[in-house]
Coordinates of C-alpha atoms in Angstrom, one line a residue:
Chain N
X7 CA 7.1 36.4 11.9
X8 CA 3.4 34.8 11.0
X9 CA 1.2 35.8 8.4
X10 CA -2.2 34.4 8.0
X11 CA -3.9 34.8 4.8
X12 CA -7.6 34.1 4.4
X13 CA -7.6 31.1 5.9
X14 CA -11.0 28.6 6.5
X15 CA -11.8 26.2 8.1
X16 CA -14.9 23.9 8.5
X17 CA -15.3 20.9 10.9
X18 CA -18.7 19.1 8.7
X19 CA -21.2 22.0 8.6
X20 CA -19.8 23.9 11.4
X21 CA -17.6 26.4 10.2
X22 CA -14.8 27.5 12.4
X23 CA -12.6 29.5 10.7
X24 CA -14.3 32.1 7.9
X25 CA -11.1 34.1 6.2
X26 CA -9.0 35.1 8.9
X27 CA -6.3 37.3 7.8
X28 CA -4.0 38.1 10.3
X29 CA 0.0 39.4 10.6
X30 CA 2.4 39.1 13.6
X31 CA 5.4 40.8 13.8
X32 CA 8.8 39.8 14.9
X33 CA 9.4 40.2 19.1
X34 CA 6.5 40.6 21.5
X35 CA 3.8 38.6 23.5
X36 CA 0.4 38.5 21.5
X37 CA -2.9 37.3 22.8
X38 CA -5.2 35.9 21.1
X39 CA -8.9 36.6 22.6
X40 CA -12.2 35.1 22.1
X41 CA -14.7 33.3 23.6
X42 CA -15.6 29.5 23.8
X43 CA -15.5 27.9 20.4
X44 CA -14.1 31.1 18.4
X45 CA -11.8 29.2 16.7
X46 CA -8.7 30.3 18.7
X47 CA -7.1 26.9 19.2
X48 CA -8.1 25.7 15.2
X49 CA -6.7 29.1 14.5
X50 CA -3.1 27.9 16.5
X51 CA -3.4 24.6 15.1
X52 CA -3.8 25.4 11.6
X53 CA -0.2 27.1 12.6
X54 CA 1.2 24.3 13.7
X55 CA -0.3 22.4 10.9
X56 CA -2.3 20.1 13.4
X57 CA -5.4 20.8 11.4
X58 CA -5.2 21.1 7.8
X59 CA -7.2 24.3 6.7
X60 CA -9.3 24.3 3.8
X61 CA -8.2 27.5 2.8
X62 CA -5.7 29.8 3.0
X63 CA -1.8 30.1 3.3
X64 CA 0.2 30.4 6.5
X65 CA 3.6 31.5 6.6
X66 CA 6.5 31.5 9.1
X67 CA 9.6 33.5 8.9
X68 CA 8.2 34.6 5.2
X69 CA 8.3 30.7 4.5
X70 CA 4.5 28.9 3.7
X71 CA 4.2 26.2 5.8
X72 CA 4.7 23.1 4.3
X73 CA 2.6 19.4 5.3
X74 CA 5.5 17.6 5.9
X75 CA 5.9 19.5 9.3
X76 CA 9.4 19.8 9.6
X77 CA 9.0 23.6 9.9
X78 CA 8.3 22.8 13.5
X79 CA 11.7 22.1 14.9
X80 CA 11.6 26.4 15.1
X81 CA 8.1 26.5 16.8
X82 CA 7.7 25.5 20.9
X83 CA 3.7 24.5 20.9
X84 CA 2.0 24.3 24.6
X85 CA -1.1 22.3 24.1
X86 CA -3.9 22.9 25.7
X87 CA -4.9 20.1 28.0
X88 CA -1.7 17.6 28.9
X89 CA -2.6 14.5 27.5
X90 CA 0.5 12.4 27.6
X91 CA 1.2 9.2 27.6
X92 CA 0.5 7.6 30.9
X93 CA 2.5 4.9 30.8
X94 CA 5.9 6.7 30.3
X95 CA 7.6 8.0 33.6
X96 CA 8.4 12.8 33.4
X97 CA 12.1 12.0 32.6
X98 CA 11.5 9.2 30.0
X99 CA 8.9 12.0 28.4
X100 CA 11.5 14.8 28.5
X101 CA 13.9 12.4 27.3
X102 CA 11.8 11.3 24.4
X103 CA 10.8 14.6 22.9
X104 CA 14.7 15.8 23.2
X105 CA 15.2 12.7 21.0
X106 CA 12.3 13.2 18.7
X107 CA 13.0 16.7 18.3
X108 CA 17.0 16.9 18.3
X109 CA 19.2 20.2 18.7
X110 CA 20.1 21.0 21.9
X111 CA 17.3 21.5 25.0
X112 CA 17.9 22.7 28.7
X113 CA 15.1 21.1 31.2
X114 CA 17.3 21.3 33.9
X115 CA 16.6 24.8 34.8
X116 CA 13.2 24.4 34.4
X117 CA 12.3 21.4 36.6
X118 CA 14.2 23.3 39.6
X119 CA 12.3 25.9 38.5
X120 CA 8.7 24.3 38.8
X121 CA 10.1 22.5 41.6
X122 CA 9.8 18.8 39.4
X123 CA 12.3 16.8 41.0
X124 CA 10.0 14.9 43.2
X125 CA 8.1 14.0 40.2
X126 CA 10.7 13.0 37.9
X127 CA 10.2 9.4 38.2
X128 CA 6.7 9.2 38.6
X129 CA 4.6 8.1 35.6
X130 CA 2.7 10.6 34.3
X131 CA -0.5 9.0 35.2
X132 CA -0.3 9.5 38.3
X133 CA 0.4 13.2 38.2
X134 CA -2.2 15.8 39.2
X135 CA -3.8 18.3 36.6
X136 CA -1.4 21.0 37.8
X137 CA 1.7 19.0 37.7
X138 CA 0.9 17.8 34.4
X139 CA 0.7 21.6 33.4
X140 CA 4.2 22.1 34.6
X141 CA 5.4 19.2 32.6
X142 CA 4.1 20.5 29.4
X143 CA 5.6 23.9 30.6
X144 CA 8.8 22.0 30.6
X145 CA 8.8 20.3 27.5
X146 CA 7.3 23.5 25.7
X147 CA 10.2 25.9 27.6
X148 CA 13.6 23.5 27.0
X149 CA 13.5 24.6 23.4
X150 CA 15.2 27.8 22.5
X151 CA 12.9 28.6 19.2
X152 CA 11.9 32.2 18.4
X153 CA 8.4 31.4 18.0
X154 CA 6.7 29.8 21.0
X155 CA 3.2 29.3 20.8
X156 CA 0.7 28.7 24.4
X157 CA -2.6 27.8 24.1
X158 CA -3.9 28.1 27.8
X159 CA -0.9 28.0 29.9
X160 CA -2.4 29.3 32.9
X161 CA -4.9 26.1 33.5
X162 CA -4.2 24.5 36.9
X163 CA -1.0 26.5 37.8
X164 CA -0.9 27.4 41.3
X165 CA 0.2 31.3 42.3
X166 CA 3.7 30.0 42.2
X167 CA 3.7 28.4 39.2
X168 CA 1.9 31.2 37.4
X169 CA 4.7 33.8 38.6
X170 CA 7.5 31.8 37.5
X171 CA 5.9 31.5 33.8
X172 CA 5.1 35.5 33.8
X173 CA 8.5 35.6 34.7
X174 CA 9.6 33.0 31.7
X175 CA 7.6 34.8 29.5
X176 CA 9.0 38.2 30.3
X177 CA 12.5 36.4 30.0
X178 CA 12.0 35.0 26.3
X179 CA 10.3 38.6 25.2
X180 CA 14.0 40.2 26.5
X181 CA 15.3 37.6 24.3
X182 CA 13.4 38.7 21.2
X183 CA 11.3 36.0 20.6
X184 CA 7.7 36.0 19.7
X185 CA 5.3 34.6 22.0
X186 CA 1.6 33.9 21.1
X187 CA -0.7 33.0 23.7
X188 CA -4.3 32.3 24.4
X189 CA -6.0 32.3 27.5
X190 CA -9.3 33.2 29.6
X191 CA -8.2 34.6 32.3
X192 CA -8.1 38.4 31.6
X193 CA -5.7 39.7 34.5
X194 CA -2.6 37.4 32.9
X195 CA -3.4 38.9 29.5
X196 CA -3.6 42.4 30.7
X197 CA 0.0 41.4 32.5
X198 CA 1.9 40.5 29.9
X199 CA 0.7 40.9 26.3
X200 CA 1.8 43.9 24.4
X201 CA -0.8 43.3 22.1
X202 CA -4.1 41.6 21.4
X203 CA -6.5 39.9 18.5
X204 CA -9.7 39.1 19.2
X205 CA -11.3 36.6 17.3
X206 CA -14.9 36.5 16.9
X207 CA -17.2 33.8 15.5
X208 CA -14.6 33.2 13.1
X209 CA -12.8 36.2 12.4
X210 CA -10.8 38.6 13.3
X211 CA -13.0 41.0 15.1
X212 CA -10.2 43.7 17.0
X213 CA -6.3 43.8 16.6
X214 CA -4.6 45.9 18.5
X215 CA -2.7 47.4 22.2
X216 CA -4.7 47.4 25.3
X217 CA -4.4 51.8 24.9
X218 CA -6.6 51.1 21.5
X219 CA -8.8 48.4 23.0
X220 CA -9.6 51.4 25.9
X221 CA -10.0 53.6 23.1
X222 CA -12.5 51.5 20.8
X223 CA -14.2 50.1 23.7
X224 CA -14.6 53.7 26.2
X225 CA -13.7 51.5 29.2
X226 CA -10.7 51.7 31.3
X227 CA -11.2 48.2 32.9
X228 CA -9.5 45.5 30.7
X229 CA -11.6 42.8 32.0
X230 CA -15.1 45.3 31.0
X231 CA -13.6 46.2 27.8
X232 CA -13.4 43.0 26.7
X233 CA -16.8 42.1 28.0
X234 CA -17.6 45.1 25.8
X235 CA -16.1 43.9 22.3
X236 CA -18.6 40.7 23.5
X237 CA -21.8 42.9 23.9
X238 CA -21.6 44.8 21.4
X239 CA -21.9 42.2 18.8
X240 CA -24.4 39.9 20.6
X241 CA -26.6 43.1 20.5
Chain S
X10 CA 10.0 7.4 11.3
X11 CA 12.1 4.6 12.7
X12 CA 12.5 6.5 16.5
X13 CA 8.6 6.4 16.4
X14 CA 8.2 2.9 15.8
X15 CA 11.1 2.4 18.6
X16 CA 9.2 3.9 20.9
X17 CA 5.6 2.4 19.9
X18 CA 7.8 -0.9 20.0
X19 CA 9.4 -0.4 23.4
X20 CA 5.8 0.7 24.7
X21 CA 4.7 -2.2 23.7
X22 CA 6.6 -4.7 24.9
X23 CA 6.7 -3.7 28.2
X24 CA 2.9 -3.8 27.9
X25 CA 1.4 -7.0 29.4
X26 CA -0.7 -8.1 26.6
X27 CA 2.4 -8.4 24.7
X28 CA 3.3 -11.2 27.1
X29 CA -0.1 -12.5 27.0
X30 CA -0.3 -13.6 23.6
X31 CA 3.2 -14.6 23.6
X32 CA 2.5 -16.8 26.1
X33 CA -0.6 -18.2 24.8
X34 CA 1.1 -19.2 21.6
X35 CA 3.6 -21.0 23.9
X36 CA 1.3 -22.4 25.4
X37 CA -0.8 -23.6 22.1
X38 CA 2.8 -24.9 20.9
X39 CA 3.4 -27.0 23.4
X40 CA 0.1 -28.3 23.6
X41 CA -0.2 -29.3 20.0
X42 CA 2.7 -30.7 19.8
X43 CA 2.2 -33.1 23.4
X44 CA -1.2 -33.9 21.6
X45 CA -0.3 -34.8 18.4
X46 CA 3.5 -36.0 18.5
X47 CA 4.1 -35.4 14.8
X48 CA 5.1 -31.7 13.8
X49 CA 3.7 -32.0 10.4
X50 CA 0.2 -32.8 12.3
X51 CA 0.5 -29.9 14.4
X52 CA 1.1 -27.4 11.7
X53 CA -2.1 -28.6 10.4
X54 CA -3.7 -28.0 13.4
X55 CA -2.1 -24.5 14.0
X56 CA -2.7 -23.4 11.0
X57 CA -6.7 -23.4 11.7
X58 CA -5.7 -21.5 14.9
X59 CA -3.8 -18.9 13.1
X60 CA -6.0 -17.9 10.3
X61 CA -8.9 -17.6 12.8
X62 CA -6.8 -16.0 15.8
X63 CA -4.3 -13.8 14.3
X64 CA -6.7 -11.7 12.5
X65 CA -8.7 -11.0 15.4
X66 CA -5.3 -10.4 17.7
X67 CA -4.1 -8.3 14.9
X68 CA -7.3 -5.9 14.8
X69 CA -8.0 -5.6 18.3
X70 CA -4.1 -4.8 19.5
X71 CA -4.5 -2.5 16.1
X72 CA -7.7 -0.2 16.8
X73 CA -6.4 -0.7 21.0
X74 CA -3.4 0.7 20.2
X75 CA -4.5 3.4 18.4
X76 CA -7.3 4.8 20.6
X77 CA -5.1 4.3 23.6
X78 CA -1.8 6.1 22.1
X79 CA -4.0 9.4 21.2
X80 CA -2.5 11.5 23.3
X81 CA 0.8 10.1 22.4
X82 CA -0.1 10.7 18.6
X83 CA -1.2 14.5 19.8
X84 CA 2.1 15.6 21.0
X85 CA 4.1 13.9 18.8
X86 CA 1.9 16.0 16.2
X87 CA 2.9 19.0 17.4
X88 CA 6.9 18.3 17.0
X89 CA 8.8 18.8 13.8
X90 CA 7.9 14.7 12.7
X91 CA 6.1 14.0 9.5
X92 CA 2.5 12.7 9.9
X93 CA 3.3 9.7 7.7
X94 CA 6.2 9.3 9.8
X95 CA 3.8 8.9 13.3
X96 CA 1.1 6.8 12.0
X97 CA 3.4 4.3 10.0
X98 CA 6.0 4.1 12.9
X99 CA 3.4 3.4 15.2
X100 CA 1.4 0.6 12.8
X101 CA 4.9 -0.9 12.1
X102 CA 5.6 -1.0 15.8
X103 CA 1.9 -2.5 16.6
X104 CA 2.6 -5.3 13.7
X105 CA 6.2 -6.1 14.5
X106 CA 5.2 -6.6 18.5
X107 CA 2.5 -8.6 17.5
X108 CA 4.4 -10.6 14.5
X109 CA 7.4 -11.3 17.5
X110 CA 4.9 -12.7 19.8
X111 CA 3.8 -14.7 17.3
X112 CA 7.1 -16.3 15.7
X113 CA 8.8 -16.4 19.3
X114 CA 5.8 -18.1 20.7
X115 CA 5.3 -20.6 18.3
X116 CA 8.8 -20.9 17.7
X117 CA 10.5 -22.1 20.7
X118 CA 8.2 -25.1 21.3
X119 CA 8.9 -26.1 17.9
X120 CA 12.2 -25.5 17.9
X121 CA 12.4 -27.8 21.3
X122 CA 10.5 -30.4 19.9
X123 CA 13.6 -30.8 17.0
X124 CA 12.2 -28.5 14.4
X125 CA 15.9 -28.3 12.5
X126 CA 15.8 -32.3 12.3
X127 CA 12.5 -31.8 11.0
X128 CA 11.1 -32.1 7.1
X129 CA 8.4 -29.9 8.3
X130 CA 10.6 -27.0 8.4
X131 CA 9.5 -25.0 5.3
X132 CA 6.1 -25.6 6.2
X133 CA 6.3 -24.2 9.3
X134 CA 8.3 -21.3 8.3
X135 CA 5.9 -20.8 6.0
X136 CA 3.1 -20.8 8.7
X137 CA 5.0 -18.3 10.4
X138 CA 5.3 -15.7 7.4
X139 CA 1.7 -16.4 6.4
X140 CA 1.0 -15.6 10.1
X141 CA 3.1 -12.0 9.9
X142 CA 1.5 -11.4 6.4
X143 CA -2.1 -11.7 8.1
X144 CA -0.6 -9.6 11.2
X145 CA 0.5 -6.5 9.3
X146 CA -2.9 -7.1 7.5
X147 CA -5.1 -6.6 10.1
X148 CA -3.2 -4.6 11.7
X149 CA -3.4 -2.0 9.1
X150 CA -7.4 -2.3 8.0
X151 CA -7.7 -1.9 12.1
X152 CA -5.7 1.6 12.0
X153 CA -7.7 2.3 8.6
X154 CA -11.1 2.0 10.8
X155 CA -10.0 3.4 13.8
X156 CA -8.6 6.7 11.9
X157 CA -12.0 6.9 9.9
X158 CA -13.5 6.7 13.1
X159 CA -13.3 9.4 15.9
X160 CA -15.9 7.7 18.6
X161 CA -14.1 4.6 20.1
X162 CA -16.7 2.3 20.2
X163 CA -18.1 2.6 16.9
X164 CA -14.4 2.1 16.1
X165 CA -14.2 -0.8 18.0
X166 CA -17.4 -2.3 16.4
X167 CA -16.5 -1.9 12.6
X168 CA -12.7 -3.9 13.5
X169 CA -14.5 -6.6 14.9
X170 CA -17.4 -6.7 12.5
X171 CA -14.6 -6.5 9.8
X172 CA -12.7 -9.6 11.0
X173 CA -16.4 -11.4 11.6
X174 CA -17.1 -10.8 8.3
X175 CA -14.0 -12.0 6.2
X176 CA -13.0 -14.8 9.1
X177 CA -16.8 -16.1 9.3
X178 CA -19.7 -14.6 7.3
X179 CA -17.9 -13.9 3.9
X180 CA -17.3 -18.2 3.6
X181 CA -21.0 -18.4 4.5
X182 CA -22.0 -16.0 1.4
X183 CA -19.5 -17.6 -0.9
X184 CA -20.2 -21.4 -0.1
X185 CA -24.2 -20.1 -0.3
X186 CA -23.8 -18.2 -3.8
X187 CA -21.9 -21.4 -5.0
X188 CA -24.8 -23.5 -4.3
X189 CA -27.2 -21.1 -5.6
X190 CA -25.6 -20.6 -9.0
X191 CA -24.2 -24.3 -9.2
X192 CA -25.6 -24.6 -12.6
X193 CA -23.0 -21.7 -14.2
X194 CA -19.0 -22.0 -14.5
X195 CA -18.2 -20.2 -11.0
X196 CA -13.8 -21.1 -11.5
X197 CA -13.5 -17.5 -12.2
X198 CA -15.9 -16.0 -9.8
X199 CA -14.3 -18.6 -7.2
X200 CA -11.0 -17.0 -8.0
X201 CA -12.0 -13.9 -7.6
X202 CA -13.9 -14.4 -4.2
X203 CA -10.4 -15.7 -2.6
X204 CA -8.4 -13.1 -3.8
X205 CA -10.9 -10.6 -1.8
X206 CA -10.2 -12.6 1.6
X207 CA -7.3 -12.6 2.8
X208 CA -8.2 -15.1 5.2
X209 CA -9.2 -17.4 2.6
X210 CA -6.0 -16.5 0.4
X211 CA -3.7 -17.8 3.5
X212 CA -5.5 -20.8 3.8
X213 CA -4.9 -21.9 0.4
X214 CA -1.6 -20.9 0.0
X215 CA -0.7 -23.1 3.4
X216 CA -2.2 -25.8 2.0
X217 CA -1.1 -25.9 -1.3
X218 CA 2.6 -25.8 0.3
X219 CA 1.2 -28.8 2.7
X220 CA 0.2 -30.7 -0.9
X221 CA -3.1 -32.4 1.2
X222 CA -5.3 -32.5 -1.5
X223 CA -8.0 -33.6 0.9
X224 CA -8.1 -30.3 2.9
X225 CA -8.0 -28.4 -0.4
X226 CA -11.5 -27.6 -0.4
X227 CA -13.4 -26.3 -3.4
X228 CA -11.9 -22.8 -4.0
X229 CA -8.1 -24.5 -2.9
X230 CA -8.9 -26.7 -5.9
X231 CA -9.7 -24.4 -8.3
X232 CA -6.2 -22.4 -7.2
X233 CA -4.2 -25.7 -7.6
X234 CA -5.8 -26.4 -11.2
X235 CA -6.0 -23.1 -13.0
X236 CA -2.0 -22.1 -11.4
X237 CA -0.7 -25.5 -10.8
X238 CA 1.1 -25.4 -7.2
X239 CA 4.1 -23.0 -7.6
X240 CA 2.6 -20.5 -9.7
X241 CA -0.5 -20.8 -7.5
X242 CA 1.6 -20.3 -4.2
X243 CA 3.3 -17.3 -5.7
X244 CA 0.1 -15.7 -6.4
X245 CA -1.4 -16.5 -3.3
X246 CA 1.7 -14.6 -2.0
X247 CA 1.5 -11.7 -4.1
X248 CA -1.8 -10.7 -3.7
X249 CA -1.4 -10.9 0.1
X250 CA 1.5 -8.4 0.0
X251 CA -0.9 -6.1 -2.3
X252 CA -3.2 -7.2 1.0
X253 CA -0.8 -5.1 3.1
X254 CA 0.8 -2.3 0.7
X255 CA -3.1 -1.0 0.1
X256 CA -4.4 -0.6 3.8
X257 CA -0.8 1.2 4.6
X258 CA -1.1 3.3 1.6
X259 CA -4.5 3.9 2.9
X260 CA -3.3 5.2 6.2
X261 CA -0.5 7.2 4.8
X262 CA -3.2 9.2 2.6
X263 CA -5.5 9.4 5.3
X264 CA -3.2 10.8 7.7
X265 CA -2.6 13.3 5.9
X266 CA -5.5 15.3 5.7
X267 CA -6.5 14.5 8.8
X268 CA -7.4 17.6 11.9
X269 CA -6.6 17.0 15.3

């Protein structure tokens, strides 16, 4: 579905990205693991063609991705912190991106779903971090593409919320598509990824199923293995 | 492209500095023309106001607009839109909200006031498209600056020390360098100097339209003698449009390569 091949990137001297080379096949939920400033989201944006890498080729669907960006109509992106534009009401937003992006989009489900109908008139200033989260949700979930890409969809969710988006993403798997997420909080990735790459300054440092990661790591505990992939290298 | 600049348009207008500036050029309209009681007078007059204020309107709403609409620009990123597509459908929208404020604003008094009836007609018109050129012109170095520039304020700074320099400080330099090198042939070097201001260029080419010798000025005399009128306004309206088509070609490059 993706390939990655030796891709760089370098913001000024700091350099991000150093050759990751990295393959996803078609149907599943991947996770992809690292800590702060790993280079997970440039990795995801260099995807979307958000940031422009100085090296490398990506290719979706066997197709390199080209600058123009049109290969995005097939690609449902959750950002990671919902900056929107506060002077537009939820349903003008929703509204707007169904425009922008054309083909056909279902938000109704989802709004009922993340319980949005209060909201729908409100500007999106005024909304509270969580709310904002199930917006994006929204916008990212209406699409029906077979590659849907979440960088940190848990953030601000309340227990509801986050069991109705384990549930959406269990639904779209069923469906065959392929999901990639990031995200810090370990119990949701044990939950519902089928398999994870971990990404350490730079590269990719483990790719694999959580049975592996046990086996590389000699812990049973998710959360500790992880931890483990962390000390090991720092050592 | 264009559903971009539809919605940077619509956002806009129902903004309320939109309405602000339109109703300050009503306002300056109406004005003028209660001072001065003769329309060819107040284009005079307005013209001072425009090359001065619309520059500075221009680059302000510009780098504003673009700081403020980041997030906007940021999830419009991530959907299947060209980058060109987003920055030059927002710049348009910026310029065209700007350019409408401006013709509606100083149109309607005019138009009031027996504009039709008027001789001054052309000149005004002209006013008005020298106006919009100087619009989409700062308009466009203000997006330049603002997406060379990831920190706001330093954004900010280099628009308005941009408009300082070519409204204000670039005539100082010029009027100095002609007085230190009076003793050389400066008609080329004068030439030359306008061409790089677009300030400057719209001045001249107002006046030479207006015919007012008087108000000419040094560098507006040296236009009028080496081109003769026409040829002279022509070219004063050429290299404005090569004023606008190299900032947004600027932008379109730019925004290409840029992360986010």
């Amino acid at each position: 579905m993706v390939k990655i091949e030796n891709i760089h990137k370098k913001f000024g001297k700091n350099e991000v990205l150093k050759g990751v080379d990295l393959e996803i096949p078609k149907n599943g939920i991947f996770a992809i693991l690292g800590p702060n400033g790993s280079g997970k989201t440039t990795l995801i944006k260099s995807i979307l063609g958000m940031v422009v890498p100085d090296k490398g080729k990506i290719f979706i669907d066997g197709k390199q991705t080209h600058a123009n960006g049109l290969y995005r109509k097939n690609i449902d992106y959750l950002p990671q912190i919902a900056n929107f534009p506060s002077n537009l009401g939820v349903k003008e937003l929703i509204k707007m991106i169904q425009d922008l992006r054309g083909g056909s989009a279902n938000s109704d489900h989802l709004i009922e779903l993340f319980q949005l109908e209060p909201f729908l008139d409100k500007k999106l200033s005024n909304l509270s971090g969580g709310t904002k989260q199930k917006v994006n949700l929204v916008l990212t979930f209406m699409f029906d593409s077979q590659l849907v890409i979440l960088d940190e969809p848990t953030t601000g969710l309340d227990p509801i919320a986050l069991l109705h988006l384990k549930e959406l993403l269990r639904k779209e798997k069923e469906k065959g598509k392929t999901v990639l997420v990031t995200s810090h909080i370990m119990s949701f990735v044990e939950e519902v990824s089928d398999e994870i790459v971990f990404i350490l300054e730079g590269k990719i440092y483990f790719k694999g199923n959580l049975s592996q990661l046990r086996e590389k790591t000699g812990e049973q505990d998710f959360e500790r293995a992880i931890a483990h992939l962390l000390k090991k290298n720092h050592a | 492209m264009l559903k971009i600049l539809k919605y940077s348009f619509f956002d806009l207008i129902r903004s309320r500095w939109s309405y602000v500036y339109l109703l300050f050029y009503l306002l300056l309209g109406f004005v003028l023309l209660f001072l001065n009681e003769d329309l060819s007078k107040a284009v005079i007059t307005l013209m001072n106001v425009i090359i001065i204020l619309v520059p500075l309107i221009g680059t302000i709403f510009g780098v504003m607009y673009y700081y403020d609409s980041k997030e906007f620009t940021e999830l419009l990123l991530a959907q299947p839109v060209k980058r060109s597509s987003i920055f030059i459908g927002q710049y348009l929208g910026v310029s065209l909200s700007l350019v409408m404020s401006l013709v509606l604003g100083l149109g309607l008094p005019f138009v009031f006031y027996g504009l039709f009836e008027s001789a001054a007609i052309w000149d005004f018109s002209l006013l008005l498209v020298t106006g919009s050129m100087l619009t989409f012109i700062f308009t466009a170095l203000a997006f330049n600056i603002a997406l060379y520039n990831e920190n706001k304020i330093k954004g900010f700074s280099y628009a308005i020390l941009m408009w300082l320099f070519l409204a204000v400080i670039y005539d100082g330099l010029f009027l100095m360098s002609l007085i230190v090198f009076e003793t050389y042939p400066l008609d080329k070097f004068t030439l030359i100097a306008t061409v790089f201001n677009p300030i400057d260029l719209s001045r001249i080419l107002i006046l030479l339209k207006l015919d007012i010798a008087a108000l000419l000025g040094y560098t507006g005399a040296i236009f009028q003698k080496f081109f003769g009128t026409n040829v002279g306004l022509f070219l004063a309206l050429g290299s404005l449009m090569i004023w606008i088509l190299l900032p947004v070609l600027n932008i379109y490059r730019k925004a290409k390569k840029k992360d986010f």
